[in-house]
XYZ file of C-alpha atoms in Angstrom:
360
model
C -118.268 -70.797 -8.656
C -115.420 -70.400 -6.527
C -115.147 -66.833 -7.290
C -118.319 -65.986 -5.944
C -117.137 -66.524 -2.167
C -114.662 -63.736 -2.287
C -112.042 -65.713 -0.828
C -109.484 -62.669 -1.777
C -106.912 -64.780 0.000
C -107.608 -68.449 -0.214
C -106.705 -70.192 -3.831
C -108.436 -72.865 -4.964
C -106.005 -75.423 -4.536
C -105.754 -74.258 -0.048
C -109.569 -74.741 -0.201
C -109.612 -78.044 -1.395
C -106.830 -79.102 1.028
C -109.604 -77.510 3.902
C -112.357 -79.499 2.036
C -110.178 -82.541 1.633
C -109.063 -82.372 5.543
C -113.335 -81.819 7.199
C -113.910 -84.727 4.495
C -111.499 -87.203 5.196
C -112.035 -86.914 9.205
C -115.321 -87.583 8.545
C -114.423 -90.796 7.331
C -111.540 -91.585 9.439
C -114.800 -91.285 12.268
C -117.161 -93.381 10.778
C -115.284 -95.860 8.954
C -113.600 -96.171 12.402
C -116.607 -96.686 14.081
C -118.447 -99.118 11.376
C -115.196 -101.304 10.608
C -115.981 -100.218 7.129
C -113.808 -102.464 4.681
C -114.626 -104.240 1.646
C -112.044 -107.119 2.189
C -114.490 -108.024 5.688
C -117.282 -108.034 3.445
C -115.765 -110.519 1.191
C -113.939 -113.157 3.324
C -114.134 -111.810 6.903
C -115.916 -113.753 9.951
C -118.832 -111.225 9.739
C -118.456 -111.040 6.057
C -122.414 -110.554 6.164
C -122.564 -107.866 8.440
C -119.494 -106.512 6.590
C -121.129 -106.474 3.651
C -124.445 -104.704 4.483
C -121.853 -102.223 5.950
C -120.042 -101.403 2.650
C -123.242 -101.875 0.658
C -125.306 -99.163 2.585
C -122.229 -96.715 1.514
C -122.164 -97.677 -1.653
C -125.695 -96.848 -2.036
C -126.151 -93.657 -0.866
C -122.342 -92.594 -2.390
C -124.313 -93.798 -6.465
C -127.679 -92.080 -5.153
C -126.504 -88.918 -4.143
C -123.835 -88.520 -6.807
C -126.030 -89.085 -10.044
C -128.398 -86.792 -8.384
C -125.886 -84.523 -8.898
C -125.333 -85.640 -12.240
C -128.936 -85.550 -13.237
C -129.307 -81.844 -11.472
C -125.997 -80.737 -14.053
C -124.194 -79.991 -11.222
C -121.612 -82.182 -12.045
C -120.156 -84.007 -15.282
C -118.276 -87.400 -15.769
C -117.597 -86.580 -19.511
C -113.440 -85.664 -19.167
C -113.092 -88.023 -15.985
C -110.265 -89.976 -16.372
C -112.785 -93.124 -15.481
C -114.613 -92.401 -19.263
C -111.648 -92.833 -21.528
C -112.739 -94.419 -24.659
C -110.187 -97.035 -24.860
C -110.557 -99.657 -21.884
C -107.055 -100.227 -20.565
C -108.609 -103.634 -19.724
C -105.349 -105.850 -18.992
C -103.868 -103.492 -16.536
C -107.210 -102.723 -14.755
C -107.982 -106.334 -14.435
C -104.062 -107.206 -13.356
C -104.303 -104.496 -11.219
C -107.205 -105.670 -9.494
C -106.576 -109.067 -8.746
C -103.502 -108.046 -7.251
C -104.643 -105.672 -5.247
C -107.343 -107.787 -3.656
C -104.727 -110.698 -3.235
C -102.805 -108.173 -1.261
C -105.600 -106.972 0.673
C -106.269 -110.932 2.221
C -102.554 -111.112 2.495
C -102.576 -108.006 4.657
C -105.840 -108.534 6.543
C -107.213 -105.152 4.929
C -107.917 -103.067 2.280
C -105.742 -99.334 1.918
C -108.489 -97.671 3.704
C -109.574 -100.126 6.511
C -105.298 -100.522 7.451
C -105.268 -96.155 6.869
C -107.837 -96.345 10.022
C -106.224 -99.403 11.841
C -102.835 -97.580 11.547
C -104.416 -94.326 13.268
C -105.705 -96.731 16.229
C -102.117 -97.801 16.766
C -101.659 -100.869 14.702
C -97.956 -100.799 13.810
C -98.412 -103.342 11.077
C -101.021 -101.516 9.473
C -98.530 -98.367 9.565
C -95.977 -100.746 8.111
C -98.244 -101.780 5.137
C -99.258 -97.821 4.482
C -95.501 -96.839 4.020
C -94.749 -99.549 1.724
C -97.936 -99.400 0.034
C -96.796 -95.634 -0.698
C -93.325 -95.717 -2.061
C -94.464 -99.119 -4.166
C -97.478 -97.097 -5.753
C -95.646 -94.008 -6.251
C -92.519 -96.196 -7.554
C -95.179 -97.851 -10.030
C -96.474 -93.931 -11.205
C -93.218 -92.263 -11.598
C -90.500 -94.598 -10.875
C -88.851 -97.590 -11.563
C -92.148 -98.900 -12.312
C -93.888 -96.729 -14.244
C -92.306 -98.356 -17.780
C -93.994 -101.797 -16.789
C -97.155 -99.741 -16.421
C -97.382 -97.937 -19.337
C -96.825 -100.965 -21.287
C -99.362 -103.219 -19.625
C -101.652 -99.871 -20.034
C -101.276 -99.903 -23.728
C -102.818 -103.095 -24.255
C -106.869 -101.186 -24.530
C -110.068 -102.300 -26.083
C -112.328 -99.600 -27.914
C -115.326 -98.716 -26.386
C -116.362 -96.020 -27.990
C -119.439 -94.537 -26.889
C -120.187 -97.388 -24.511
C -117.961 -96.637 -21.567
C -120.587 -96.405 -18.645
C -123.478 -97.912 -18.105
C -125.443 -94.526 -18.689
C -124.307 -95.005 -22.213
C -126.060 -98.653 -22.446
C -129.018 -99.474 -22.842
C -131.798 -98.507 -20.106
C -129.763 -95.311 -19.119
C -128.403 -93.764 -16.255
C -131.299 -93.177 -14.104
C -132.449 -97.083 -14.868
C -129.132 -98.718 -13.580
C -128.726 -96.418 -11.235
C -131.925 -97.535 -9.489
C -131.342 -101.092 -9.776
C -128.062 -100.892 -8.366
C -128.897 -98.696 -5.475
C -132.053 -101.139 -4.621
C -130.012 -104.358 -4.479
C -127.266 -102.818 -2.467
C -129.762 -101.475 0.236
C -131.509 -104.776 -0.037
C -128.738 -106.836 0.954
C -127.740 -103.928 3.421
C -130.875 -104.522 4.977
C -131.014 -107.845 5.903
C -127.645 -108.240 6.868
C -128.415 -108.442 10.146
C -126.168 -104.996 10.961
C -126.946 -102.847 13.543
C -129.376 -99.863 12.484
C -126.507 -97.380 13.807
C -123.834 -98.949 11.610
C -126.208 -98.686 8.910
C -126.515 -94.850 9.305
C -123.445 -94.366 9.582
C -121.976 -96.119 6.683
C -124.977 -94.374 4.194
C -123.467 -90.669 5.898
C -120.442 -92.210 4.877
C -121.273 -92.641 1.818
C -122.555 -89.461 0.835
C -118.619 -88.110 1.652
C -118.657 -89.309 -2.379
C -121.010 -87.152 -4.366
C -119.556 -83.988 -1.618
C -116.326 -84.713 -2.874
C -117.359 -84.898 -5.995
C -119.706 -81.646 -6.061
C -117.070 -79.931 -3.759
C -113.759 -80.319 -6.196
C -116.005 -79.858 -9.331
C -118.375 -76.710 -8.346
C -117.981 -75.042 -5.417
C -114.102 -74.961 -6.456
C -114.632 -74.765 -9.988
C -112.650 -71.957 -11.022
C -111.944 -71.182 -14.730
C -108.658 -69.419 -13.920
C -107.193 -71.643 -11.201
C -108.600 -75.253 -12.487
C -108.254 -78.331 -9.918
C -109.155 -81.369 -10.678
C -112.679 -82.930 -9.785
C -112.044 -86.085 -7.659
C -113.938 -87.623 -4.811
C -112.882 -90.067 -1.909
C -109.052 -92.324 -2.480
C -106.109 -93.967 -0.952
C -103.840 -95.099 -4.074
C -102.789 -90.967 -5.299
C -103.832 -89.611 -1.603
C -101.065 -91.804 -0.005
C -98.396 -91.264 -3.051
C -98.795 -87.769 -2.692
C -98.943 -87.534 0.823
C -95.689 -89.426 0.926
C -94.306 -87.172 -1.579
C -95.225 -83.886 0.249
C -93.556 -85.553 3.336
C -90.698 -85.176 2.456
C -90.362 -82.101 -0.105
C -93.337 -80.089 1.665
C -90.651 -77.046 1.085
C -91.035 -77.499 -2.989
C -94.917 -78.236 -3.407
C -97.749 -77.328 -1.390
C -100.658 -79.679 -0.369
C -103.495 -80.731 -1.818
C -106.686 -82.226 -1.934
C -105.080 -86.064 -1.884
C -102.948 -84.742 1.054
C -105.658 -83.247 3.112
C -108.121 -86.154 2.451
C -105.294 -88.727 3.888
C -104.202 -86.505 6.868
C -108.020 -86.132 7.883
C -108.577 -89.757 7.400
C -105.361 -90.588 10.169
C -106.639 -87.938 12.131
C -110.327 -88.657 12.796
C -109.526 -92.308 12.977
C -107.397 -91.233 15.587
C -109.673 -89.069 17.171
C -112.492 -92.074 16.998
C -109.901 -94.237 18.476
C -109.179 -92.120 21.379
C -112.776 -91.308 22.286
C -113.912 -94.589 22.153
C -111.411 -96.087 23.688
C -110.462 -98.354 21.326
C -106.908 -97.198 20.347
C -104.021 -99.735 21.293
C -100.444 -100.894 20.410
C -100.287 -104.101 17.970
C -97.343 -105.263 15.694
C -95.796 -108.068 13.945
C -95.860 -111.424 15.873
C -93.244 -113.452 13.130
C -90.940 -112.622 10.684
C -93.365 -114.931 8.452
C -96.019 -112.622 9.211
C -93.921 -109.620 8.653
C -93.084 -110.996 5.487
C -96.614 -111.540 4.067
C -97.995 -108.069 5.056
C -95.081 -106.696 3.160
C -96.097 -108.769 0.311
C -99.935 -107.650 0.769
C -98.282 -104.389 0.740
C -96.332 -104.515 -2.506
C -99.300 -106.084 -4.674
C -101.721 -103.281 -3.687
C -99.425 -100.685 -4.038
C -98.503 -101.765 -7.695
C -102.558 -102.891 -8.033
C -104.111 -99.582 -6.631
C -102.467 -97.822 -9.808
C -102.793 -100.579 -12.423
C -106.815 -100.484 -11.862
C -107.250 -97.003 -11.189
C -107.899 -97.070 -7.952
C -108.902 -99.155 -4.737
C -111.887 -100.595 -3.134
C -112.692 -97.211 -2.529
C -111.200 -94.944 -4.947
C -112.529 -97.314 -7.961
C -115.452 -98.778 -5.645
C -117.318 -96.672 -3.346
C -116.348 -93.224 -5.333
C -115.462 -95.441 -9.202
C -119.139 -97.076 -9.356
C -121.098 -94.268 -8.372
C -119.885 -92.805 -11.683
C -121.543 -95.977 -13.463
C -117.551 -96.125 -14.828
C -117.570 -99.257 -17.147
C -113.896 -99.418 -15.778
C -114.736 -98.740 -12.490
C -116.659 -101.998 -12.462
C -114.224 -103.923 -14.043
C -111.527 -102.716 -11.569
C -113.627 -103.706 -8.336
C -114.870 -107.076 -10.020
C -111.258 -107.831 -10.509
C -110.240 -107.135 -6.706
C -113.355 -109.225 -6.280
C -112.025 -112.463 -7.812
C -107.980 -111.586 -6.651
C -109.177 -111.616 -2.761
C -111.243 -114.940 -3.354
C -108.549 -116.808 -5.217
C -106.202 -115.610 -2.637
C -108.406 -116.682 0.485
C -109.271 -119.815 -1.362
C -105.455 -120.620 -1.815
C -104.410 -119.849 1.593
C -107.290 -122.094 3.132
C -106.338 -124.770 0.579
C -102.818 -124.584 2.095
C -104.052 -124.851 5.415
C -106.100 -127.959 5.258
C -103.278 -129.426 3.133
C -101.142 -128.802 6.179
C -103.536 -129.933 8.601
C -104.011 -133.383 6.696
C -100.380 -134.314 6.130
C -99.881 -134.037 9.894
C -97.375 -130.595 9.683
C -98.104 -128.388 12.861
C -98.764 -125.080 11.702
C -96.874 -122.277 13.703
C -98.750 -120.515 15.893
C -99.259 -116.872 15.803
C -101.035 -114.530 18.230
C -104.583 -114.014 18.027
C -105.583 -111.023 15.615
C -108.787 -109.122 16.179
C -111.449 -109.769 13.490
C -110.864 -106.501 10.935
């Protein structure tokens, strides 16, 4: 397909970083402007709100991309999310720790990516560490401890989405869209957030159709992948600092666009200030939230939106299992740390004060 726009002097790989850069500003704009981020929805103040938020994006992101599924536009078959052996233990590991890392930090990846952009110097901190621990866990030091947890797999077989189940594709994809939309709906949002997240959410099946048609090129093959933070921040970091030996890419571009239209939002609306670290306690448990997503981002496959928003539209049987596993890691971990608090507050122990955060 790519050949057909007679881009004598573009490769395929430049285009995607262009595609990858108009995409992820889009985002950076309206997840700036919705507080879009999964761990509100779950355990935030206006976790209902929050939630319809999230929900709306996820709904458009599964309609429009098995549209494109059904129209043959795009395939799932050699996506890395359709293995046939379920790498269950690390995906479910993976998960929990990332969502216990995501209440420790106040955030998921892409809610701090934004935050950071507005001038929050503790989400900034949490993005570099987040980085080096994920690409540590790919590549480095970590990567042994990965491959072994990854080894431990159950055999699916034929029965790794839930197209493959029984009712089909177009079946599940229905009933999934019409409960999300549901609960979007009477969330109680405003009708503008609403809009926005479901434009949002269509930045999933454009990745997707972008990276694996309109670039599809038998001669120069890239990779068909849709909307991430876990390899986007990895290989942004990595590019950083050896942009002289490899050239940018689609992750790259996606995570640059993201920081910049955040920061454009941010500027526009006003809304852009300095924050940072109030305590070396705090300090120390946003570098801990830091270090369990990093190493959980790659263990599941993804994040709340690389194996959630983009993951489930693919009706991914791991998918699922990676976001119901940050699921039940960010509600043991906000259960704990409320547990701790009321223990604290019974035995008669003044807890130290911090500064006031702003709801995220």
């Amino acid at each position: 397909m790519f050949e057909q726009f007679g881009f004598e002097d573009t490769t395929v790989k430049q285009a995607s970083l262009v595609l990858a850069l108009i995409l992820g500003a889009l985002f950076g704009i309206l997840a700036e402007r919705t507080k879009f981020c999964f761990r509100r929805a779950l355990v935030g103040e206006d976790r209902k709100q929050a939630a319809g938020v999230w929900l709306m994006a996820l709904a458009t992101a599964l309609l429009g991309t098995q549209a494109a599924v059904a129209a043959g536009v795009i395939s799932f078959d050699d996506h890395r999310f359709m293995t046939a052996d379920l790498a269950w233990l690390a995906i479910a590991l993976g998960g929990a720790m990332f969502g216990a890392g995501m209440v420790l930090t106040r955030g998921c990846i892409s809610r701090l990516t934004v935050l950071g952009a507005g001038g929050n110097l503790r989400a900034l901190t949490v993005i570099l560490v987040f980085a080096v621990v994920a690409h540590a866990t790919l590549k480095g030091v970590l990567a042994p401890a990965r491959t072994a947890l990854a080894s431990v797999t159950l055999p699916l077989g034929e029965n790794i989405s839930l197209a493959a189940l029984p009712l089909g594709a177009l079946v599940w994809t229905g009933l999934i869209a019409a409960l999300a939309l549901g609960v979007a709906l009477r969330s109680g949002s405003r009708a503008s957030h609403l809009v926005m997240a479901g434009l949002l959410g269509l930045l999933v099946p454009a990745a997707w159709v972008g990276t694996g048609f309109l670039l599809y090129d038998d001669f120069d093959p890239i990779a068909m992948e849709s909307l991430s933070f876990t390899a986007p921040a990895t290989e942004t970091l990595f590019w950083s600092v050896a942009s002289t030996a490899i050239a940018p890419g689609f992750g790259v571009g996606f995570f640059g666009g993201v920081l910049g239209g955040a920061l454009l939002a941010a500027l526009v609306f006003r809304s852009f200030r300095w924050q940072s670290f109030v305590s070396p306690r705090e300090t120390g448990r946003y570098l801990s939230g830091a270090t369990l997503m990093g190493i959980g981002g790659v263990l599941a496959g993804g994040c709340t939106v690389g194996a959630g928003l983009a993951g489930v539209p693919t009706l991914s049987l791991a998918a699922l299992l990676a976001l119901g596993s940050i699921v039940v890691g960010a509600l043991a971990t906000n259960a704990a740390l409320n547990a701790g608090r009321r223990g604290a507050s019974s035995s008669g122990a003044a807890p130290k004060r911090q500064a006031a955060q702003p709801a995220e």
